[in-house]
C-alpha positions in Angstrom: -18.2 -20.1 -71.3 -20.4 -22.1 -69.0 -17.7 -22.6 -66.4 -18.3 -25.7 -64.3 -21.9 -26.1 -65.2 -22.8 -29.6 -66.3 -26.2 -30.3 -67.8 -27.5 -33.9 -67.4 -30.1 -35.1 -69.9 -31.6 -38.4 -70.9 -32.5 -39.8 -74.2 -33.7 -43.2 -75.6 -32.9 -45.0 -78.8 -36.3 -46.6 -79.1 -38.6 -44.3 -77.2 -39.2 -40.7 -76.0 -37.4 -38.4 -75.4 -35.5 -39.6 -78.5 -31.8 -39.1 -79.1 -32.3 -36.7 -82.0 -34.7 -34.6 -80.1 -32.4 -34.2 -77.1 -29.3 -33.6 -79.2 -31.3 -30.9 -81.1 -32.3 -29.3 -77.8 -28.8 -29.3 -76.4 -27.4 -27.8 -79.6 -30.1 -25.1 -79.6 -29.2 -24.2 -76.1 -25.6 -23.7 -77.0 -24.0 -26.8 -75.6 -21.0 -27.7 -77.8 -19.4 -30.4 -75.7 -21.4 -33.6 -75.1 -20.4 -36.7 -73.1 -22.6 -39.7 -74.2 -23.0 -42.3 -71.5 -24.8 -45.4 -72.8 -26.3 -47.1 -69.7 -24.9 -50.5 -70.5 -22.1 -51.4 -68.1 -20.7 -54.1 -70.3 -19.9 -53.2 -73.9 -21.7 -55.0 -76.7 -22.1 -54.1 -80.4 -25.8 -54.8 -80.1 -26.3 -52.3 -77.2 -23.6 -49.8 -76.5 -22.6 -49.4 -80.1 -26.2 -49.1 -81.2 -26.6 -46.1 -78.8 -23.4 -44.6 -80.3 -24.8 -45.2 -83.8 -28.0 -43.2 -82.8 -25.8 -40.2 -82.0 -23.7 -40.6 -85.1 -26.9 -40.8 -87.2 -28.0 -37.5 -85.7 -24.6 -35.9 -86.7 -24.8 -36.8 -90.4 -26.9 -33.7 -91.6 -25.5 -31.4 -88.9 -23.0 -28.9 -90.3 -21.4 -27.9 -87.0 -21.5 -30.9 -84.6 -20.6 -30.5 -81.0 -17.5 -32.1 -79.5 -18.5 -35.6 -78.6 -17.0 -38.1 -76.2 -18.3 -41.5 -75.3 -18.1 -43.8 -72.3 -17.5 -47.2 -73.8 -18.2 -49.3 -70.7 -17.9 -49.2 -66.9 -18.2 -52.9 -66.1 -15.1 -52.8 -63.8 -15.3 -49.2 -62.5 -14.9 -49.2 -58.7 -18.0 -47.0 -58.1 -20.1 -49.4 -60.2 -18.8 -52.5 -58.4 -19.2 -50.8 -55.0 -22.7 -49.8 -55.8 -23.7 -53.3 -56.8 -22.0 -54.8 -53.7 -23.7 -52.3 -51.3 -27.1 -53.0 -53.0 -26.6 -56.7 -52.2 -25.5 -56.0 -48.6 -28.6 -53.8 -48.1 -30.9 -56.5 -49.4 -29.2 -59.1 -47.2 -29.5 -56.8 -44.2 -33.3 -56.6 -44.7 -34.0 -60.2 -45.9 -31.2 -62.2 -44.4 -28.0 -63.5 -45.9 -27.8 -66.8 -47.8 -26.1 -69.6 -46.0 -23.3 -70.1 -48.5 -21.5 -72.6 -46.4 -24.5 -74.9 -46.7 -24.9 -74.5 -50.5 -26.9 -71.4 -51.1 -25.9 -69.4 -54.1 -25.9 -65.9 -55.6 -26.7 -66.0 -59.4 -25.6 -63.1 -61.5 -27.8 -63.1 -64.6 -26.7 -60.9 -67.6 -28.6 -60.4 -70.9 -27.5 -62.9 -73.4 -26.2 -62.4 -76.9 -25.6 -64.9 -79.7 -22.4 -66.8 -79.4 -21.2 -65.6 -82.8 -20.8 -62.1 -81.3 -18.1 -63.5 -79.0 -16.4 -65.4 -81.8 -16.3 -62.1 -83.8 -14.5 -60.3 -81.0 -17.3 -58.7 -79.0 -15.9 -58.2 -75.5 -19.3 -58.5 -73.8 -18.8 -62.1 -72.5 -15.5 -61.3 -70.9 -16.7 -58.1 -69.4 -19.7 -59.8 -67.8 -17.4 -62.4 -66.2 -15.1 -59.7 -64.9 -18.1 -57.8 -63.4 -19.1 -61.1 -61.7 -15.6 -61.8 -60.4 -15.1 -58.3 -59.0 -18.5 -58.3 -57.4 -17.9 -61.7 -55.8 -14.6 -60.4 -54.4 -16.2 -57.2 -53.1 -18.7 -59.4 -51.2 -16.1 -61.7 -49.9 -17.6 -64.7 -51.7 -15.7 -67.8 -52.9 -15.9 -68.9 -56.5 -18.4 -71.7 -55.5 -20.8 -69.2 -53.9 -21.8 -67.3 -57.1 -22.4 -68.1 -60.7 -22.6 -66.0 -63.9 -25.5 -66.9 -66.3 -27.1 -65.4 -69.4 -30.8 -64.8 -70.0 -33.2 -63.6 -72.7 -32.2 -65.9 -75.5 -34.5 -66.5 -78.5 -34.3 -68.0 -81.9 -32.4 -71.2 -83.0 -28.8 -69.9 -82.8 -26.6 -70.8 -79.9 -26.3 -68.0 -77.3 -23.9 -67.4 -74.5 -24.0 -70.1 -71.9 -24.8 -71.1 -69.2 -28.4 -70.2 -69.7 -30.2 -68.7 -66.6 -33.4 -70.7 -66.9 -31.6 -74.0 -67.3 -29.2 -73.2 -64.5 -32.1 -72.4 -62.1 -33.9 -75.6 -63.0 -30.8 -77.6 -62.4 -30.2 -75.9 -59.0 -33.8 -76.6 -58.1 -33.7 -80.2 -59.1 -30.6 -80.5 -57.0 -32.5 -79.4 -53.9 -30.8 -76.0 -53.4 -32.3 -74.3 -50.4 -32.0 -70.7 -51.5 -31.0 -68.8 -54.6 -30.5 -65.0 -54.6 -30.4 -63.5 -58.1 -29.2 -60.2 -59.3 -29.0 -58.7 -62.9 -25.8 -56.5 -62.9 -26.1 -55.7 -66.6 -29.2 -53.7 -66.1 -29.0 -50.3 -64.4 -32.8 -50.2 -64.0 -35.5 -52.9 -63.7 -37.6 -53.6 -66.8 -39.6 -56.5 -68.3 -36.5 -58.6 -68.6 -35.8 -58.4 -64.9 -39.3 -58.0 -63.4 -41.1 -60.5 -65.6 -38.5 -62.8 -67.1 -36.5 -63.1 -63.9 -38.6 -62.2 -60.9 -41.6 -64.2 -62.2 -40.6 -66.7 -64.9 -37.2 -67.6 -63.5 -38.6 -67.7 -60.0 -41.1 -70.3 -61.2 -38.4 -72.3 -63.0 -36.5 -72.7 -59.7 -39.4 -73.3 -57.4 -41.2 -75.8 -59.7 -38.0 -77.7 -60.1 -37.9 -78.3 -56.4 -35.9 -75.3 -55.1 -36.4 -73.8 -51.7 -36.7 -70.0 -51.8 -35.9 -67.5 -54.5 -34.8 -63.9 -53.8 -34.6 -61.3 -56.5 -32.3 -58.4 -55.7 -33.5 -55.2 -57.5 -31.4 -53.2 -59.9 -29.9 -49.9 -58.8 -32.7 -48.0 -60.3 -32.9 -44.4 -58.9 -31.4 -45.3 -55.6 -28.7 -43.2 -54.0 -26.3 -45.9 -55.0 -27.0 -45.2 -58.7 -26.8 -41.5 -58.2 -23.4 -41.9 -56.6 -22.1 -43.4 -59.9 -22.7 -40.0 -61.6 
C-alpha cells in the first residue's frame, strides 16, 4: 500500500523514453494502478487514441496488467482554459495588448487533420472550437476578435478549414495592423510551432502586407502548466 504517493513519469510514442520501457519500469517497481494522460488537449483518433494504442500494445504479452485509466481529453477543463488565458495575459502585459477595437486579432491555430476524420465522427474539430470559444470568453473577447484555424496540412486530401497559412495571408493582404497567434492544441513548443508558425506563418503574414506578428509560446514547463497537474 503506497498510501497517497503518486509517481509521475513520462513516455513517448515515437521516441525515448518509450512507452514500453516506462510501463515495464513501473510494473517492476510494483505500481499496479496507472493513469495514462496523453498530452493532447483535444481528442483525435490520430493522436490521443494512438497514445492509448501504444499502452494497449504493451499489455498484449503481459499476464498481469496493472489497473489502467485514461484521460480522454481536457479541451474544456477549467484549469486548462485558465492556464491558456493567463499565458495570454502575461504575454500582453509584457508586449502590449492588441487593439481589438481597431481590427487587431488573436488567431488560435490547431493542428489540422483530414476532413474525413470529422465526417467519420472524430470529435477533434468540435473540441478545438470549444477550446477557442472558452478561451475567448475567459479573455473577454468578442467573436470578431479571435479566430480558430488549422495548420500542418499535407497531401492532396481536404483538411479541416480554415487553413492557418491562407488565413494569415488574407489578413495581411487586408492590411491588418497586428496579429497575435497561439497554438492551444500543443502543450509544448515544437517544430510545428517554432518553425511552421513562428517562422513560416510569420513570413506569410508579413509578406502579404501585415503589420506585426506576435507568437504567444505554449505553456511548456511554466508554472501554468505545472498547475494543471
